[in-house]
PDB file of N, CA, C and O in Angstrom:
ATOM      1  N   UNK A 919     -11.268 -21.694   1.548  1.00 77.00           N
ATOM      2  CA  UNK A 919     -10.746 -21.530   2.886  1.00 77.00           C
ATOM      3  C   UNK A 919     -10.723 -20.055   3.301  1.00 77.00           C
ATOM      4  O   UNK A 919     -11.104 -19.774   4.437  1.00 77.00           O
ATOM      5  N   UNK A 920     -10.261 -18.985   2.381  1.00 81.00           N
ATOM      6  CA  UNK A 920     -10.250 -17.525   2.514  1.00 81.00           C
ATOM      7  C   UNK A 920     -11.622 -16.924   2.554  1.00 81.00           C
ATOM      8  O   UNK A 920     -11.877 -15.920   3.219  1.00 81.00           O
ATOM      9  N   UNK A 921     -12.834 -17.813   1.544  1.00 85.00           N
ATOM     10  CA  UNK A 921     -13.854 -16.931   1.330  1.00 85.00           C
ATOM     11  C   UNK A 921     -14.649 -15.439   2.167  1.00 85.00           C
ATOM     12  O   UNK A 921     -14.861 -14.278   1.816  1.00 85.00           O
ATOM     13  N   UNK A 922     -14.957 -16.394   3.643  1.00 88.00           N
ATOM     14  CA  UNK A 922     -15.334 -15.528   4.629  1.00 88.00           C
ATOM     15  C   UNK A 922     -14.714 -14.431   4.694  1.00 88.00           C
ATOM     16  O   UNK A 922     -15.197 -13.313   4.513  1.00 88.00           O
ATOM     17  N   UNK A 923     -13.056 -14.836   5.089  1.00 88.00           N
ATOM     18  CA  UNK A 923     -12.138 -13.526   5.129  1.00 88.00           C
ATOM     19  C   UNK A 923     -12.147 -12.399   3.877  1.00 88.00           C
ATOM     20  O   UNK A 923     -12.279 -11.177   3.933  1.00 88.00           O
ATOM     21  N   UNK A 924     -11.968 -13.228   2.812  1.00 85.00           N
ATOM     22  CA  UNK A 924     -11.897 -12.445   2.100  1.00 85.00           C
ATOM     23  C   UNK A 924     -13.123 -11.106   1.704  1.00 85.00           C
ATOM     24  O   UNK A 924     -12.925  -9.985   1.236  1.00 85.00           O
ATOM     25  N   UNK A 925     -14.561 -11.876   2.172  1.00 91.00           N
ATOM     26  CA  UNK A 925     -15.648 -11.078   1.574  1.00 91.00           C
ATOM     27  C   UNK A 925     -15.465 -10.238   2.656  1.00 91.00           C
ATOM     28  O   UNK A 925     -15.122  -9.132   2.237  1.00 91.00           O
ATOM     29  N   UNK A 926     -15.570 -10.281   4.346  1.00 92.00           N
ATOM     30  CA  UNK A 926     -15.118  -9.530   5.202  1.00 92.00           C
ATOM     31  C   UNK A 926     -14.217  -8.194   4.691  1.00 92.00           C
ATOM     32  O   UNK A 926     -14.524  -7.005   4.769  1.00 92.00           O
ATOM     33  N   UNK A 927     -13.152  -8.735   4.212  1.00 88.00           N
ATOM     34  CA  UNK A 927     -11.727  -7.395   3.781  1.00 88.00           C
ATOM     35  C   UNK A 927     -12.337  -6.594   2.824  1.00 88.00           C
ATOM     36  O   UNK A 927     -12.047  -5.400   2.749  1.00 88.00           O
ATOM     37  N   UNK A 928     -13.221  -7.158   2.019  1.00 90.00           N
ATOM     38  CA  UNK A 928     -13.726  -6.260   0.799  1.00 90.00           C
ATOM     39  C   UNK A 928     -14.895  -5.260   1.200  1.00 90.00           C
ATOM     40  O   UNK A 928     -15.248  -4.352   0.447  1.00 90.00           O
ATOM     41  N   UNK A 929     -15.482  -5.503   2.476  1.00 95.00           N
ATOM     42  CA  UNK A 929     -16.517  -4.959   2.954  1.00 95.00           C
ATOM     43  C   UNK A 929     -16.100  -4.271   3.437  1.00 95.00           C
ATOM     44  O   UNK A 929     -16.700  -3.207   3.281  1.00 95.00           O
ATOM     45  N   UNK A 930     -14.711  -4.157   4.472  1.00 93.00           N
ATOM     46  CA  UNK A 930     -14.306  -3.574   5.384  1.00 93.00           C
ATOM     47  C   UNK A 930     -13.456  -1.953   4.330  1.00 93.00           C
ATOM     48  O   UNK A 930     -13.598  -0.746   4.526  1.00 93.00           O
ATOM     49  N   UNK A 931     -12.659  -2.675   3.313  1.00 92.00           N
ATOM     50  CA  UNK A 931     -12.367  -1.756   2.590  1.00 92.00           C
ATOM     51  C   UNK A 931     -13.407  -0.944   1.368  1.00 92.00           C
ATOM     52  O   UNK A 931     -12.859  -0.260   0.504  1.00 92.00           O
ATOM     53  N   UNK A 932     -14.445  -1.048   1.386  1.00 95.00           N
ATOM     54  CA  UNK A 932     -15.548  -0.688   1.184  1.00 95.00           C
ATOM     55  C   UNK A 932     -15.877   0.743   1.758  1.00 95.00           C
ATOM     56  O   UNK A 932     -16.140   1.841   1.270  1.00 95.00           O
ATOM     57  N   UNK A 933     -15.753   0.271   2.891  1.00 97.00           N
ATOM     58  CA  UNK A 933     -16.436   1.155   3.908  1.00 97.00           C
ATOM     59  C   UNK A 933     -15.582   2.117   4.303  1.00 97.00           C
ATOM     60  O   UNK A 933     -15.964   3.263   4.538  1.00 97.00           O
ATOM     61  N   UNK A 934     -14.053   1.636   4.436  1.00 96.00           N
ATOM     62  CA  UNK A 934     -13.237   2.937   3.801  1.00 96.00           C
ATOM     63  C   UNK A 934     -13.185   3.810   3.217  1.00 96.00           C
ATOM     64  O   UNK A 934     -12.978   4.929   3.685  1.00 96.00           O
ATOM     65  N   UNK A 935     -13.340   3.581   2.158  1.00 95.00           N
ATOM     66  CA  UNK A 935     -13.731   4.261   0.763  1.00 95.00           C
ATOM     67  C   UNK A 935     -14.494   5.115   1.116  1.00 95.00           C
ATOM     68  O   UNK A 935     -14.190   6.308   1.153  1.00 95.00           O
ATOM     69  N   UNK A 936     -15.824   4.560   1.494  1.00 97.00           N
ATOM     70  CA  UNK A 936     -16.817   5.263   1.756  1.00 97.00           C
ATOM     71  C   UNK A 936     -16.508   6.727   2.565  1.00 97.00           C
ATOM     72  O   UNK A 936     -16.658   7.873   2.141  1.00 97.00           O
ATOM     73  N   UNK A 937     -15.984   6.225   3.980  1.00 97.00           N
ATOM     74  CA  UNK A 937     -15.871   7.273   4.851  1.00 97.00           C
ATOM     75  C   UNK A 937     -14.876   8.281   4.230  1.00 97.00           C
ATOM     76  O   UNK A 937     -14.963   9.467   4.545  1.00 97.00           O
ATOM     77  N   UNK A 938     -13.973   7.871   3.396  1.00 96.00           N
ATOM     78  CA  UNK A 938     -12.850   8.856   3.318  1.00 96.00           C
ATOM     79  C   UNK A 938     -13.700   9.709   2.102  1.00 96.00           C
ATOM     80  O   UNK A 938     -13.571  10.930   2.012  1.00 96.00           O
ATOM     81  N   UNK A 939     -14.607   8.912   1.150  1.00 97.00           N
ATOM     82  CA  UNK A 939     -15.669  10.110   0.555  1.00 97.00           C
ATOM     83  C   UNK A 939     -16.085  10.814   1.158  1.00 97.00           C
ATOM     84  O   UNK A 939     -15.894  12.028   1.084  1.00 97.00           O
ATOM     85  N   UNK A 940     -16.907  10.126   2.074  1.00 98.00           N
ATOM     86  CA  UNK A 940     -17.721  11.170   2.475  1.00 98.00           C
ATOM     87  C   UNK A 940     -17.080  12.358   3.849  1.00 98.00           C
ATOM     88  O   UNK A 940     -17.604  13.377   4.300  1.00 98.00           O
ATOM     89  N   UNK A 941     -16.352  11.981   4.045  1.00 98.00           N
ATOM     90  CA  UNK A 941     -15.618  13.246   5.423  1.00 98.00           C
ATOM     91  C   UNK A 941     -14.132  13.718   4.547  1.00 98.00           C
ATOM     92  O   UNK A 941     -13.316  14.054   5.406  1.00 98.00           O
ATOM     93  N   UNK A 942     -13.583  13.837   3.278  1.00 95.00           N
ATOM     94  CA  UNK A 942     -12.723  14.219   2.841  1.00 95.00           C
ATOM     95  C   UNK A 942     -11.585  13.833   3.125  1.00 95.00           C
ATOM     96  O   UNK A 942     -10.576  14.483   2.849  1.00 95.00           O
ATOM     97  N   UNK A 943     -11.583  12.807   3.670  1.00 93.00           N
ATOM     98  CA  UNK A 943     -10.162  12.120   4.336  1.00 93.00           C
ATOM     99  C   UNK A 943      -9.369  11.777   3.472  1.00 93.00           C
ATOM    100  O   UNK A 943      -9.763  10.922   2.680  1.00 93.00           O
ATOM    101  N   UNK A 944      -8.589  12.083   3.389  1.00 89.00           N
ATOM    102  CA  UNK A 944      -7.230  11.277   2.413  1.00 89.00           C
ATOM    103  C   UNK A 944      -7.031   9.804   2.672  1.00 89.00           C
ATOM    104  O   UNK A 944      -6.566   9.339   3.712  1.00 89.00           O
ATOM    105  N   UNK A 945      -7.409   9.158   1.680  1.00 91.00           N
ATOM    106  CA  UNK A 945      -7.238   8.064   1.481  1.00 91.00           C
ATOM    107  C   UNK A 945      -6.106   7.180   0.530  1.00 91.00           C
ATOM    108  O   UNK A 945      -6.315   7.089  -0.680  1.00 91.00           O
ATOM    109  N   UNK A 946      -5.093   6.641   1.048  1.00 89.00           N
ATOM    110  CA  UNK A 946      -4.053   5.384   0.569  1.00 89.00           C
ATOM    111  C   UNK A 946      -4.895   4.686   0.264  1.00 89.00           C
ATOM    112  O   UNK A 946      -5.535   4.239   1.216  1.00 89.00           O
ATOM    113  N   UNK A 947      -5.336   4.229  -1.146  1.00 88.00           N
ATOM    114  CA  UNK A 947      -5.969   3.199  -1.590  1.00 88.00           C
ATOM    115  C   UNK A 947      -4.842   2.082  -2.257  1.00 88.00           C
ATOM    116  O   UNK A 947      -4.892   1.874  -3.469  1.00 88.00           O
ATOM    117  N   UNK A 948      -4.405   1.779  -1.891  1.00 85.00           N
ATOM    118  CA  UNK A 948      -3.163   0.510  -3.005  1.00 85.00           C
ATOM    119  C   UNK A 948      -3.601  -0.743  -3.421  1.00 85.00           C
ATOM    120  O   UNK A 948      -3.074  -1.452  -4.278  1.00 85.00           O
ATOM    121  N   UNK A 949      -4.641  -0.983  -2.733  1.00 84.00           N
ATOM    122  CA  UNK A 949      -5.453  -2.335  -3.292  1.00 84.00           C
ATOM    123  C   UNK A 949      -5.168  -1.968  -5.034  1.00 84.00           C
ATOM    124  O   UNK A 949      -4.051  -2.407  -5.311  1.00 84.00           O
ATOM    125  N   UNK A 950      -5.622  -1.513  -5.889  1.00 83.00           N
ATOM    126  CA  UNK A 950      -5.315  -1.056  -7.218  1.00 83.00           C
ATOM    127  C   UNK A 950      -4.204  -1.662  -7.718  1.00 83.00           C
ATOM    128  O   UNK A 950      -4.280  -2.559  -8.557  1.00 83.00           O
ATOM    129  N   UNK A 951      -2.747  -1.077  -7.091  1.00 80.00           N
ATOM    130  CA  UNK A 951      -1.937  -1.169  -7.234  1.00 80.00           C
ATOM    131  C   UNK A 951      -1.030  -2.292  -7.215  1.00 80.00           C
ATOM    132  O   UNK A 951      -0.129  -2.623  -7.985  1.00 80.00           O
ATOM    133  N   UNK A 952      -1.497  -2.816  -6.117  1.00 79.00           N
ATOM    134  CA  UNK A 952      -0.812  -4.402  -5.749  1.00 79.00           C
ATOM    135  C   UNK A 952      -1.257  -5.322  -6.990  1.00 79.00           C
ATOM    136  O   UNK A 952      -2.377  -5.640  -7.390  1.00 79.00           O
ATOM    137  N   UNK A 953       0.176  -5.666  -7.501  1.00 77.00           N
ATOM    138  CA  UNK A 953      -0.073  -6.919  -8.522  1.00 77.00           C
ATOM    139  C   UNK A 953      -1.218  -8.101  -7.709  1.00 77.00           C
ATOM    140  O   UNK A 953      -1.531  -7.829  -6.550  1.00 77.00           O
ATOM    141  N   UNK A 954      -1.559  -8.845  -8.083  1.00 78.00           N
ATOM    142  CA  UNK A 954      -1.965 -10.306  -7.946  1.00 78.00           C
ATOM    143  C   UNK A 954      -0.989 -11.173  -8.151  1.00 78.00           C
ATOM    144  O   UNK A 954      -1.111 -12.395  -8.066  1.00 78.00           O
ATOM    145  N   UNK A 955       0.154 -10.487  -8.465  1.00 75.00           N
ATOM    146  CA  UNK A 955       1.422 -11.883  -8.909  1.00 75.00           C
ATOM    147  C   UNK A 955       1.596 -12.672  -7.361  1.00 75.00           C
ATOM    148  O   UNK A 955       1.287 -12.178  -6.277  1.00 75.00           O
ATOM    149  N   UNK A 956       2.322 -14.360  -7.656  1.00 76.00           N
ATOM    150  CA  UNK A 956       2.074 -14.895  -7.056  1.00 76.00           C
ATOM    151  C   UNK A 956       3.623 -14.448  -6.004  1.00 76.00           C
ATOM    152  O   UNK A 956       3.442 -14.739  -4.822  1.00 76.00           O
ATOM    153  N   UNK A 957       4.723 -13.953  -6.236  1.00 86.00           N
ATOM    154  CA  UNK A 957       5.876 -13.206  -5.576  1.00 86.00           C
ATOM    155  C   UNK A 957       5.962 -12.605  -4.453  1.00 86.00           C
ATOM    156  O   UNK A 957       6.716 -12.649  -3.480  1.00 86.00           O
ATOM    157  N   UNK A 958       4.197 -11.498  -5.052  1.00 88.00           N
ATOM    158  CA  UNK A 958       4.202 -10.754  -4.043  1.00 88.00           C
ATOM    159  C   UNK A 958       3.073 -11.051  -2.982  1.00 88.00           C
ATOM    160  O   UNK A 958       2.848 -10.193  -2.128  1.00 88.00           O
ATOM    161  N   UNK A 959       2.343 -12.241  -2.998  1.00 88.00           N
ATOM    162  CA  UNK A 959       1.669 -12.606  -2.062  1.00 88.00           C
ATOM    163  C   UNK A 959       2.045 -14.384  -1.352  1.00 88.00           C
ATOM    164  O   UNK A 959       2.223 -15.425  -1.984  1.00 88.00           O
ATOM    165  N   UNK A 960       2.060 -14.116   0.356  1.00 88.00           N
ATOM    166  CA  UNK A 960       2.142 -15.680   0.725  1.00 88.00           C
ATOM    167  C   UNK A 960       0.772 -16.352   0.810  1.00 88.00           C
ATOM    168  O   UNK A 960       0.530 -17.559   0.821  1.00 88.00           O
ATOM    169  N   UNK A 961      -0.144 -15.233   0.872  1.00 86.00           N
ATOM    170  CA  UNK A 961      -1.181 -16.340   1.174  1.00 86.00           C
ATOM    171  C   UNK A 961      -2.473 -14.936   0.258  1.00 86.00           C
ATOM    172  O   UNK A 961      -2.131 -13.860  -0.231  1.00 86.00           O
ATOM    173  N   UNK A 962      -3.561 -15.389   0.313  1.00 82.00           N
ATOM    174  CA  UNK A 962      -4.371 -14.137  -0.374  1.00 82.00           C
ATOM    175  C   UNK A 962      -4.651 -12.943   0.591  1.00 82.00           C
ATOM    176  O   UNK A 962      -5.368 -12.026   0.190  1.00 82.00           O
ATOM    177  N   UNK A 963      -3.989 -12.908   2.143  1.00 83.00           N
ATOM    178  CA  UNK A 963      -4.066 -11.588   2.676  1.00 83.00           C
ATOM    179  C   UNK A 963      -2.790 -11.459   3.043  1.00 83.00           C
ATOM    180  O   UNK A 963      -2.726 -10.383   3.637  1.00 83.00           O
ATOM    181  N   UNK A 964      -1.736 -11.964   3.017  1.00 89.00           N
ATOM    182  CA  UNK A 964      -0.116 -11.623   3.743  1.00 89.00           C
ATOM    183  C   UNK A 964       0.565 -11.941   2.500  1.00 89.00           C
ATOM    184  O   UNK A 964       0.532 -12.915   1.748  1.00 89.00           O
ATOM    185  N   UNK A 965       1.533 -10.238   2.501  1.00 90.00           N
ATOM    186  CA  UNK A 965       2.578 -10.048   1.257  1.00 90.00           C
ATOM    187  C   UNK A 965       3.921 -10.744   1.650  1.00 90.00           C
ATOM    188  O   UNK A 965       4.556 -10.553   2.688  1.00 90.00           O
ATOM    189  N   UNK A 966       4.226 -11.571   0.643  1.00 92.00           N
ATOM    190  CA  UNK A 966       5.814 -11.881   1.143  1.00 92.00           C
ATOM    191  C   UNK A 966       6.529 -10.402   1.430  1.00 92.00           C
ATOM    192  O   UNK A 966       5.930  -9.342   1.609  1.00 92.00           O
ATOM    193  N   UNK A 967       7.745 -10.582   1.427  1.00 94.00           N
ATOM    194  CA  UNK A 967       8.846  -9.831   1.673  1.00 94.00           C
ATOM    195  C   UNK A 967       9.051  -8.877   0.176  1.00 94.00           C
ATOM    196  O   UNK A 967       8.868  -7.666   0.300  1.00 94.00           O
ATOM    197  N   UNK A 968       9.349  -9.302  -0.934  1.00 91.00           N
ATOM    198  CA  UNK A 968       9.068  -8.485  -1.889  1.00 91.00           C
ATOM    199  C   UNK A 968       7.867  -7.704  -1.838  1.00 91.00           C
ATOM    200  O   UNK A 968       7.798  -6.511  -2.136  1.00 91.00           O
ATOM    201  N   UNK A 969       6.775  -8.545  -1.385  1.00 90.00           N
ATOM    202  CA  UNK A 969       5.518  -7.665  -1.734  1.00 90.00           C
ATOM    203  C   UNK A 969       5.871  -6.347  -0.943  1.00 90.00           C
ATOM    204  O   UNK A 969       6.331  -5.316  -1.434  1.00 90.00           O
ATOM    205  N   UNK A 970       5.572  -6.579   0.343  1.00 93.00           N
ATOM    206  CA  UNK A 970       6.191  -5.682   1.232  1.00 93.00           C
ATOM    207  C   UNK A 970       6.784  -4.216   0.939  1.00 93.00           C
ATOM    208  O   UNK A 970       6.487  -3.107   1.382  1.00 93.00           O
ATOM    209  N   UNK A 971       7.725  -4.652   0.030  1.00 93.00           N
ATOM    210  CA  UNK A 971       8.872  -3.422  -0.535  1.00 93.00           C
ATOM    211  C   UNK A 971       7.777  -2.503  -1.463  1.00 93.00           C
ATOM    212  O   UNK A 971       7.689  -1.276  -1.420  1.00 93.00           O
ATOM    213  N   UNK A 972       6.866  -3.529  -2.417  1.00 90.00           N
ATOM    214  CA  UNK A 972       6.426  -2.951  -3.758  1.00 90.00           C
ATOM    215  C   UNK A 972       5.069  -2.028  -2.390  1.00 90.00           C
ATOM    216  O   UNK A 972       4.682  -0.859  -2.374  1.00 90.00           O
ATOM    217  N   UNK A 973       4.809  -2.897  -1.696  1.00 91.00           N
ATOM    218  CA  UNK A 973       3.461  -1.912  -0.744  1.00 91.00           C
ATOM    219  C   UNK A 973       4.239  -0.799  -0.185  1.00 91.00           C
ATOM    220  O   UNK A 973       3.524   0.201  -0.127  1.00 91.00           O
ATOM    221  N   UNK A 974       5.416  -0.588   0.242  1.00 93.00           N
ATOM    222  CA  UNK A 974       5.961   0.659   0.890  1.00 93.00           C
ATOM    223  C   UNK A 974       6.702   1.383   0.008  1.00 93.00           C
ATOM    224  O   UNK A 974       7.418   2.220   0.559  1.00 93.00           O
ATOM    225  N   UNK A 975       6.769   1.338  -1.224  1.00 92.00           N
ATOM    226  CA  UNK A 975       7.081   2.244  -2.470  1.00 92.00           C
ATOM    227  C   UNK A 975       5.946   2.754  -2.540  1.00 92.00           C
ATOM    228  O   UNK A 975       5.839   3.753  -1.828  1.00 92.00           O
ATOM    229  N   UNK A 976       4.694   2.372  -3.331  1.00 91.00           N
ATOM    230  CA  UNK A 976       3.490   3.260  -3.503  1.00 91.00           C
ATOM    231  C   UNK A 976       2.955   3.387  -2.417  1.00 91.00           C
ATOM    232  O   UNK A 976       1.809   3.588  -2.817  1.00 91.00           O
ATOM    233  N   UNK A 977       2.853   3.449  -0.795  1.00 92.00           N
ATOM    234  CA  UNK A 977       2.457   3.922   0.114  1.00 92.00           C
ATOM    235  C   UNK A 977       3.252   5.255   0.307  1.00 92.00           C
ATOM    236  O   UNK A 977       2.592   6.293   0.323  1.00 92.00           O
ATOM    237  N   UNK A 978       4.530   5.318   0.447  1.00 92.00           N
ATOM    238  CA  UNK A 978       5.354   6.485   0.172  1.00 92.00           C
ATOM    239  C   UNK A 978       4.957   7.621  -0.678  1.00 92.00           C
ATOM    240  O   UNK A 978       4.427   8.727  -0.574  1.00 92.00           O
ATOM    241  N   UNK A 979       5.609   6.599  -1.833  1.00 92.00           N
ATOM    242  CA  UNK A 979       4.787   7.833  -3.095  1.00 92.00           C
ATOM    243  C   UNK A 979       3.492   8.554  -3.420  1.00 92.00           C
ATOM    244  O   UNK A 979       3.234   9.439  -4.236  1.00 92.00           O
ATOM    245  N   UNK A 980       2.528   7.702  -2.252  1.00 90.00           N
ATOM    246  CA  UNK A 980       0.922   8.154  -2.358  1.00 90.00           C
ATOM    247  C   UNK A 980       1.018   9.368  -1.127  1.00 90.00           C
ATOM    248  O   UNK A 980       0.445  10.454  -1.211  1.00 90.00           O
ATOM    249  N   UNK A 981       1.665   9.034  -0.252  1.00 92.00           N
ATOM    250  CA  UNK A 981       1.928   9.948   0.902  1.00 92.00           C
ATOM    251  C   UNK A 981       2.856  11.775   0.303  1.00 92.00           C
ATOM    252  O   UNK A 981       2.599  12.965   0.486  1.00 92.00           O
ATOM    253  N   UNK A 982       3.722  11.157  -0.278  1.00 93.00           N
ATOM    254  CA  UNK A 982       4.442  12.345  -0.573  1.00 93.00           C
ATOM    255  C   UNK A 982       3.261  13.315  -1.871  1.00 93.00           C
ATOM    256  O   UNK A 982       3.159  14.538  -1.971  1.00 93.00           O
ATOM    257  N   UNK A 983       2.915  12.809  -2.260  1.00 91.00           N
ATOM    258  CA  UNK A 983       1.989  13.209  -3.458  1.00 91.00           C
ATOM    259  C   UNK A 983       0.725  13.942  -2.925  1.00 91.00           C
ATOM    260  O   UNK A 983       0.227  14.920  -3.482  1.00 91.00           O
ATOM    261  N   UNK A 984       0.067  13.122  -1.306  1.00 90.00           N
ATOM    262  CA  UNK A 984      -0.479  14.361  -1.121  1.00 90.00           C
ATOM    263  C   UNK A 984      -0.080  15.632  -0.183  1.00 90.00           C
ATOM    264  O   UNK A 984      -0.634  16.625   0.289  1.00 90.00           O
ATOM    265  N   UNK A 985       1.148  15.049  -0.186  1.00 91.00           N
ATOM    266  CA  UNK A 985       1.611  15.902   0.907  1.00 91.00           C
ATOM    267  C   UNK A 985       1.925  16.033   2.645  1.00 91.00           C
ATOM    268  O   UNK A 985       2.467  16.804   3.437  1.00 91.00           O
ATOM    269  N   UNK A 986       1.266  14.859   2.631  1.00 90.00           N
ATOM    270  CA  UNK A 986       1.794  14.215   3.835  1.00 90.00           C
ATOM    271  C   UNK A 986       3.218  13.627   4.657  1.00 90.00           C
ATOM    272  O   UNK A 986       3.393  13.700   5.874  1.00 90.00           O
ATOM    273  N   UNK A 987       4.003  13.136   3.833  1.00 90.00           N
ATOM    274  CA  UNK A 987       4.967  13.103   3.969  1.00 90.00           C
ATOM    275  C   UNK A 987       6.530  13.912   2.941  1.00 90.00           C
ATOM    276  O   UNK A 987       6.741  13.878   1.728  1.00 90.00           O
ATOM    277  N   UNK A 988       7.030  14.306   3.624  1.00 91.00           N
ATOM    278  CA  UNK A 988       8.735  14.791   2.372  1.00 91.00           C
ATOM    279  C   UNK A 988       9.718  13.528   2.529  1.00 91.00           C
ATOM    280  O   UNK A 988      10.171  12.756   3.374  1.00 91.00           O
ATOM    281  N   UNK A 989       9.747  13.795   1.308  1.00 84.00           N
ATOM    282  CA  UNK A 989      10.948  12.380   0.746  1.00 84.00           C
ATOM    283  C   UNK A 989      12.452  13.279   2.040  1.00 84.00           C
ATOM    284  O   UNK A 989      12.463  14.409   2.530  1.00 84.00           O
ATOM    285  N   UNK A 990      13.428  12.181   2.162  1.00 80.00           N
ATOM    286  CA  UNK A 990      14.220  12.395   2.407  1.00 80.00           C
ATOM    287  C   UNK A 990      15.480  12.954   1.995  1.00 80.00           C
ATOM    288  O   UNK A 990      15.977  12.166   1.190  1.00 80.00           O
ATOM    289  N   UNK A 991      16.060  13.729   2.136  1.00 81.00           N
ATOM    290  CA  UNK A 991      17.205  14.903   1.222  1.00 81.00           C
ATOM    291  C   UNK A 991      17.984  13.639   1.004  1.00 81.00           C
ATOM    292  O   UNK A 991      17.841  12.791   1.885  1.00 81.00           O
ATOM    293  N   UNK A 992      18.873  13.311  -0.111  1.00 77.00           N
ATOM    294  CA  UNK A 992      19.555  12.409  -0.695  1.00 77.00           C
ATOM    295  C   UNK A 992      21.054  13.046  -0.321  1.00 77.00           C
ATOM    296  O   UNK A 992      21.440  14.190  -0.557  1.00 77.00           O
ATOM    297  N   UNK A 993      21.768  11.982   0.321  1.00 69.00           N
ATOM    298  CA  UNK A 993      23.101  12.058   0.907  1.00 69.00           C
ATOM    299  C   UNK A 993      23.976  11.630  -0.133  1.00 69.00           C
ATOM    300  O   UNK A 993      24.197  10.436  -0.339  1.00 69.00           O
ATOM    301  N   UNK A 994      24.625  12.810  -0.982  1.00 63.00           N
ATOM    302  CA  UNK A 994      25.300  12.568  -1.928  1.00 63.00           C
ATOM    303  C   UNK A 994      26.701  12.067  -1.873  1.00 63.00           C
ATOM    304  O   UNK A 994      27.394  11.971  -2.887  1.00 63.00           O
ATOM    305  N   UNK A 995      27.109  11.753  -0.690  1.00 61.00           N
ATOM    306  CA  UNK A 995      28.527  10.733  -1.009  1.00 61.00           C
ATOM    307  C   UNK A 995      27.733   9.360  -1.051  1.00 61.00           C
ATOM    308  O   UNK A 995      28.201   8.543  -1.844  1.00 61.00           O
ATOM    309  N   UNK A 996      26.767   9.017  -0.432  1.00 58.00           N
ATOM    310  CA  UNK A 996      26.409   7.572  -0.373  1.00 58.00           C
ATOM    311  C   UNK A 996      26.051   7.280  -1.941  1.00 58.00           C
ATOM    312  O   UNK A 996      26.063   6.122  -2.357  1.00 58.00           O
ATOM    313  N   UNK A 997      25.653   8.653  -3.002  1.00 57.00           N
ATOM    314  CA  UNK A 997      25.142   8.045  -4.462  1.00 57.00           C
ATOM    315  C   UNK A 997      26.790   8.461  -5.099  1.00 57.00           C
ATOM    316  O   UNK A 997      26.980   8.016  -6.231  1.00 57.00           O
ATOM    317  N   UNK A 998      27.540   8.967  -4.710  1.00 59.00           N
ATOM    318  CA  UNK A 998      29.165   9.101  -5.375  1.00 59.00           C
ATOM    319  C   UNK A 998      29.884   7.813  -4.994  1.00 59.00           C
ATOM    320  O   UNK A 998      31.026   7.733  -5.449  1.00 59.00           O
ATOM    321  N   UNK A 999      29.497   6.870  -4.317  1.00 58.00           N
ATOM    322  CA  UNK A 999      30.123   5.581  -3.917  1.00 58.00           C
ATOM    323  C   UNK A 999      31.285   6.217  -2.629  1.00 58.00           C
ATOM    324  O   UNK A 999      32.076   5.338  -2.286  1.00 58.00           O
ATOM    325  N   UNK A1000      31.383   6.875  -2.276  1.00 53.00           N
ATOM    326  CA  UNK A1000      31.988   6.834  -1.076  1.00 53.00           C
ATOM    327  C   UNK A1000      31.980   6.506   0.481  1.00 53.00           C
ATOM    328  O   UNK A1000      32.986   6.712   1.160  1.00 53.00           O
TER     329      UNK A1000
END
């Protein structure tokens, strides 16, 4: 039922790849990253709600790493429980 779609997404992210080789673009690749567990996917292209979380942790962390984004200063009464 996915096939089409799916060979489509792989082409499309393909060609990503490609461009961000070849013009130096910084590229978020997380395909890698994303389990295959069945938790974090509802269907083979839409992440449940967990997935979700685990895709905007390493989107973050890929961002801050190259420098694109700064983590946020940590509000230390909220980690003292107050």
């Amino acid at each position: 039922e996915y096939g089409p779609l799916m060979s489509a997404v792989d082409r499309y992210q393909a060609t990503l790849r490609s461009v961000a080789r070849e013009t130096g673009a910084t590229l978020v690749d997380l395909e890698p990253l994303m389990s295959d567990a069945v938790p974090f996917w509802g269907s083979p292209i839409h992440r449940t709600d967990a997935g979700e979380v685990v895709f905007a942790s390493h989107l973050a962390t890929a961002l801050v790493r190259a420098g694109l984004l700064q983590r946020a200063p940590q509000d230390d009464t909220a980690r003292a429980g107050r």
